[in-house]
Amino acid sequence: MTQRLTPTAALLLTIPPILWAGNAVVGRVVSPLISPMTLNLLRWSFAFLLLLPLAGSVLRRGSPLWPQWRRFVALALLSTSGYNALLYLALNTSTPINVTLVGASTPVWMLLIGRFFFGTPASGRQMLGAVLSIAGVVLVLCRGQWGLLLGLHLVAGDLCVLLASMGWAYYSWMLAHPTPESASIRADWAAFLLSQVVFGLGWSLLFAGAEWSLTDARLHWGWPLFCALLFIAVGPAVVAYAAWGAGVSRAGPAMAGFFINLTPLFTAVLSAAFLGEAPQLFHALAFVLIVSGIVLSSRR
């Protein structure tokens, strides 16, 4: 399939940042009720139950999944389990502004990993687009006051975010280069996602077990937590990952990486709507910078 940014691909790649921004807002609201690793485990457990009626046959004996199990173990570690685990760990020692700022390096890692591991060179136009996109994220993080960046100090948690960004970039390139043996699974989005989730649950269970063994974990059941889990299982988990995979297959990982930087902007907008934080002029300017980076990089 020819990879280019079509209106359909742009829509598919815009849906995940919106839903992941909603995940951040909901996660902030329920943080007093549940520990982060436990939240991630329950989210993917709910997603597993949602996907099972749609694609349960992929787990049966004789399915093409099992000869490819090593590949799906790696995909699950880089996405559904490891990526989120590293972000949660980062927030224990770092600040949200650091976490999001370091995470804005994802488009650069997309280009570099594509160049050195998948033989896809990055053009000067793409690198300039990455700079514009990252500038938009920085503008949101410093709230239009560039002097705030002078007080930024990197800590151990920022290394976790850096590793998470690199892992997500490699995951996206793996999506764009499926093996011939996994073609039948990739053709069905539900089966492809369930194949990752089933192994991701193993990783998530391992991380949650460590959380309950080594930290003061918490879990307070109630309707607010149940509704939050239902939302993040349907939206940021199932719908977002399905849209991301479809968008990457159409536009390519390098282009898709730029859309991730829409997440901080959408987070600011949703925070304004649900947490009473009014939007500012710098939000509009950041949107212009991020979209300009996407448009510039997509031009041939």
Coordinates of C-alpha atoms in Angstrom, one line a residue:
M1 CA 0.0 0.0 0.0
T2 CA 1.3 3.5 -0.9
Q3 CA 1.8 5.5 2.3
R4 CA 0.7 9.1 2.1
L5 CA -1.3 11.5 4.1
T6 CA -4.9 11.4 2.8
P7 CA -7.9 13.0 4.5
T8 CA -8.9 9.5 5.8
A9 CA -5.4 8.9 7.2
A10 CA -5.4 12.3 8.8
L11 CA -8.7 11.6 10.5
L12 CA -7.6 8.2 11.7
L13 CA -4.4 9.7 13.2
T14 CA -6.3 12.6 14.9
I15 CA -8.7 10.3 16.7
P16 CA -6.0 8.7 19.0
P17 CA -4.6 12.0 20.4
I18 CA -8.1 13.1 21.2
L19 CA -8.9 9.9 23.1
W20 CA -5.4 9.8 24.8
A21 CA -6.0 13.3 25.9
G22 CA -9.3 12.2 27.4
N23 CA -7.4 9.3 29.1
A24 CA -5.1 11.8 30.7
V25 CA -7.9 13.9 32.1
V26 CA -9.9 10.9 33.3
G27 CA -6.7 9.4 34.8
R28 CA -6.1 12.6 36.7
V29 CA -9.6 12.5 38.1
V30 CA -9.5 8.9 39.4
S31 CA -5.9 8.9 40.6
P32 CA -6.9 9.0 44.2
L33 CA -9.0 5.9 43.7
I34 CA -6.5 3.5 42.0
S35 CA -2.8 3.0 41.6
P36 CA -1.4 3.6 38.0
M37 CA -0.2 0.1 37.2
T38 CA -3.5 -1.4 38.5
L39 CA -5.4 1.1 36.4
N40 CA -3.5 0.0 33.3
L41 CA -4.1 -3.7 34.1
L42 CA -7.8 -3.2 34.6
R43 CA -8.1 -1.0 31.5
W44 CA -6.7 -3.8 29.3
S45 CA -8.7 -6.4 31.1
F46 CA -11.9 -4.5 30.2
A47 CA -10.6 -4.1 26.6
F48 CA -9.9 -7.9 26.4
L49 CA -13.5 -8.6 27.4
L50 CA -14.7 -6.2 24.8
L51 CA -12.6 -7.7 22.0
L52 CA -13.1 -11.3 22.9
P53 CA -16.6 -11.7 21.3
L54 CA -15.3 -9.9 18.1
A55 CA -12.2 -11.8 17.5
G56 CA -11.9 -14.7 20.0
S57 CA -11.2 -17.2 17.2
V58 CA -7.6 -15.7 16.9
L59 CA -6.8 -17.3 20.3
R60 CA -7.9 -20.9 19.3
R61 CA -5.4 -23.7 18.7
G62 CA -4.2 -23.6 15.1
S63 CA -4.6 -19.8 14.8
P64 CA -1.8 -18.0 12.8
L65 CA -1.2 -16.0 16.0
W66 CA 0.8 -18.7 17.8
P67 CA 3.6 -19.2 15.2
Q68 CA 4.0 -15.4 15.5
W69 CA 3.8 -15.2 19.3
R70 CA 7.2 -13.7 19.8
R71 CA 6.4 -10.8 17.5
F72 CA 3.2 -10.1 19.4
V73 CA 4.9 -10.3 22.8
A74 CA 7.3 -7.5 21.5
L75 CA 4.4 -5.5 20.1
A76 CA 2.5 -5.7 23.5
L77 CA 5.6 -4.8 25.5
L78 CA 6.2 -1.7 23.4
S79 CA 2.6 -0.5 23.4
T80 CA -0.2 -1.7 25.6
S81 CA 1.9 -2.5 28.7
G82 CA 5.5 -1.1 28.6
Y83 CA 4.7 2.3 27.1
N84 CA 2.1 3.1 29.7
A85 CA 4.1 1.6 32.6
L86 CA 7.1 3.8 31.8
L87 CA 5.0 6.9 31.7
Y88 CA 3.4 6.0 35.0
L89 CA 6.8 5.4 36.5
A90 CA 8.0 8.7 35.2
L91 CA 5.3 10.6 37.0
N92 CA 6.6 9.3 40.3
T93 CA 9.8 11.2 40.0
S94 CA 9.2 13.8 37.3
T95 CA 6.7 16.6 36.7
P96 CA 4.0 16.6 34.0
I97 CA 5.7 19.4 32.1
N98 CA 8.9 17.3 31.9
V99 CA 7.1 14.2 30.9
T100 CA 5.2 15.8 28.1
L101 CA 8.2 17.8 26.9
V102 CA 10.4 14.8 26.6
G103 CA 7.5 12.9 25.1
A104 CA 7.4 15.5 22.3
S105 CA 10.6 14.0 21.0
T106 CA 8.5 11.1 19.4
P107 CA 8.5 12.5 15.9
V108 CA 12.3 12.8 15.9
W109 CA 12.6 9.2 17.1
M110 CA 10.2 8.1 14.4
L111 CA 12.5 9.6 11.8
L112 CA 15.7 8.3 13.4
I113 CA 14.5 4.7 14.0
G114 CA 13.1 4.6 10.4
R115 CA 16.5 5.7 9.1
F116 CA 18.7 3.4 11.1
F117 CA 16.5 0.3 11.6
F118 CA 14.2 0.3 8.6
G119 CA 16.2 2.0 5.9
T120 CA 13.8 4.9 5.4
P121 CA 15.8 8.2 5.1
A122 CA 14.4 11.4 6.6
S123 CA 14.2 14.5 4.4
G124 CA 15.1 18.0 5.5
R125 CA 11.5 19.0 5.2
Q126 CA 10.5 16.3 7.6
M127 CA 13.1 17.4 10.1
L128 CA 11.9 21.0 9.9
G129 CA 8.4 19.8 10.4
A130 CA 9.5 17.9 13.5
V131 CA 11.0 21.2 14.9
L132 CA 7.8 23.1 14.3
S133 CA 5.7 20.4 15.8
I134 CA 7.9 20.2 19.0
A135 CA 7.9 24.0 19.2
G136 CA 4.1 23.9 19.4
V137 CA 4.2 21.4 22.3
V138 CA 6.8 23.5 24.1
L139 CA 4.5 26.5 23.7
V140 CA 1.7 24.7 25.4
L141 CA 3.9 23.4 28.2
C142 CA 5.4 26.8 29.1
R143 CA 1.9 28.4 28.7
G144 CA 3.4 31.0 26.4
Q145 CA 6.0 32.1 28.9
W146 CA 9.4 30.9 27.6
G147 CA 11.1 31.9 30.8
L148 CA 9.5 28.9 32.5
L149 CA 11.8 26.6 30.5
L150 CA 14.8 28.0 32.4
G151 CA 13.6 26.3 35.5
L152 CA 13.3 22.9 33.8
H153 CA 15.4 20.2 35.4
L154 CA 15.6 16.7 34.0
V155 CA 15.4 13.8 36.5
A156 CA 15.4 10.0 36.3
G157 CA 11.8 9.8 35.4
D158 CA 12.5 11.7 32.2
L159 CA 14.7 8.8 31.1
C160 CA 11.6 6.6 31.4
V161 CA 9.7 8.9 29.0
L162 CA 12.5 8.9 26.6
L163 CA 12.6 5.1 26.5
A164 CA 8.8 5.1 26.2
S165 CA 8.9 7.4 23.2
M166 CA 11.6 5.3 21.5
G167 CA 9.6 2.2 22.2
W168 CA 6.4 3.7 20.7
A169 CA 8.4 4.8 17.6
Y170 CA 9.7 1.3 17.1
Y171 CA 6.3 -0.2 17.7
S172 CA 4.8 2.1 15.0
W173 CA 7.5 1.0 12.5
M174 CA 6.7 -2.6 13.3
L175 CA 3.1 -1.9 12.4
A176 CA 4.2 -0.6 9.1
H177 CA 6.3 -3.6 8.3
P178 CA 4.1 -6.7 9.2
T179 CA 5.5 -10.2 8.4
P180 CA 3.8 -12.2 5.7
E181 CA 2.7 -14.8 8.2
S182 CA 0.7 -12.2 10.2
A183 CA -1.1 -10.8 7.2
S184 CA -4.3 -12.7 7.9
I185 CA -4.4 -11.3 11.5
R186 CA -3.6 -7.8 10.4
A187 CA -6.5 -7.8 8.0
D188 CA -8.9 -8.0 11.0
W189 CA -8.4 -5.0 13.3
A190 CA -10.1 -6.7 16.3
A191 CA -8.0 -9.8 15.9
F192 CA -4.8 -7.8 15.5
L193 CA -5.5 -5.8 18.6
L194 CA -6.7 -8.8 20.7
S195 CA -3.4 -10.5 19.7
Q196 CA -1.5 -7.7 21.3
V197 CA -3.8 -7.3 24.3
V198 CA -3.6 -11.0 25.3
F199 CA 0.2 -10.8 25.7
G200 CA 0.0 -7.2 27.0
L201 CA -2.1 -8.5 29.9
G202 CA 0.8 -10.7 31.0
W203 CA 3.2 -7.8 31.0
S204 CA 0.6 -5.6 32.8
L205 CA -0.1 -8.2 35.4
L206 CA 3.7 -8.5 36.1
F207 CA 3.9 -4.7 36.5
A208 CA 0.8 -4.5 38.7
G209 CA 2.1 -7.3 40.9
A210 CA 5.3 -5.5 41.4
E211 CA 3.3 -2.4 42.3
W212 CA 1.3 -4.2 45.0
S213 CA 4.4 -5.9 46.3
L214 CA 6.7 -2.9 46.5
T215 CA 4.5 0.2 47.0
D216 CA 1.5 1.3 48.9
A217 CA -1.0 0.4 46.1
R218 CA -4.7 1.5 46.3
L219 CA -8.0 0.4 44.8
H220 CA -11.4 1.9 45.8
W221 CA -14.3 0.4 43.8
G222 CA -17.3 2.5 43.0
W223 CA -19.4 3.8 40.1
P224 CA -17.0 6.7 39.3
L225 CA -14.1 4.3 38.9
F226 CA -16.2 1.7 36.9
C227 CA -17.4 4.4 34.5
A228 CA -13.8 5.7 34.1
L229 CA -12.5 2.2 33.3
L230 CA -15.3 1.6 30.8
F231 CA -14.4 4.9 29.0
I232 CA -10.6 4.3 28.9
A233 CA -11.2 0.7 27.8
V234 CA -13.5 1.6 24.9
G235 CA -11.9 4.9 23.8
P236 CA -8.2 5.3 24.5
A237 CA -7.6 1.5 24.4
V238 CA -9.7 -0.2 21.7
V239 CA -10.8 2.7 19.4
A240 CA -7.5 4.6 19.7
Y241 CA -5.2 1.7 19.0
A242 CA -7.3 0.5 16.1
A243 CA -7.3 3.9 14.6
W244 CA -3.6 4.3 15.1
G245 CA -2.8 1.0 13.4
A246 CA -5.0 1.9 10.4
G247 CA -3.6 5.4 10.2
V248 CA 0.0 4.2 10.3
S249 CA -0.6 1.7 7.6
R250 CA -1.9 4.5 5.3
A251 CA 0.4 7.4 6.2
G252 CA 3.5 5.7 7.5
P253 CA 5.2 5.9 10.9
A254 CA 7.2 9.0 10.2
M255 CA 4.1 11.1 9.3
A256 CA 2.1 9.5 12.1
G257 CA 4.6 10.5 14.7
F258 CA 3.7 14.2 14.2
F259 CA 0.1 13.6 15.2
I260 CA 1.2 12.4 18.7
N261 CA 2.1 16.0 19.5
L262 CA -1.6 17.0 19.2
T263 CA -2.1 15.1 22.5
P264 CA -0.9 17.9 24.8
L265 CA -3.0 20.4 22.9
F266 CA -6.2 18.3 23.1
T267 CA -5.4 17.7 26.8
A268 CA -5.4 21.5 27.4
V269 CA -8.7 21.8 25.5
L270 CA -10.4 19.0 27.5
S271 CA -9.0 20.4 30.7
A272 CA -10.6 23.7 29.9
A273 CA -13.9 21.9 29.2
F274 CA -14.0 19.5 32.2
L275 CA -11.6 20.9 34.8
G276 CA -12.4 24.6 34.4
E277 CA -9.0 25.6 32.9
A278 CA -9.8 28.4 30.4
P279 CA -8.0 28.1 27.0
Q280 CA -5.5 30.9 26.1
L281 CA -4.1 32.5 23.0
F282 CA -1.0 30.3 23.1
H283 CA -3.2 27.2 22.6
A284 CA -4.2 28.6 19.2
L285 CA -0.6 29.4 18.3
A286 CA 0.5 26.0 19.4
F287 CA -2.1 24.4 17.1
V288 CA -0.8 26.4 14.2
L289 CA 2.8 25.3 14.8
I290 CA 1.9 21.6 15.2
V291 CA -0.4 21.5 12.1
S292 CA 2.2 23.5 10.2
G293 CA 4.8 20.8 11.0
I294 CA 2.4 18.1 9.8
V295 CA 1.5 19.9 6.6
L296 CA 5.2 20.7 5.8
S297 CA 6.3 17.1 6.4
S298 CA 3.5 15.7 4.3
R299 CA 4.4 17.8 1.2
R300 CA 6.2 16.0 -1.6

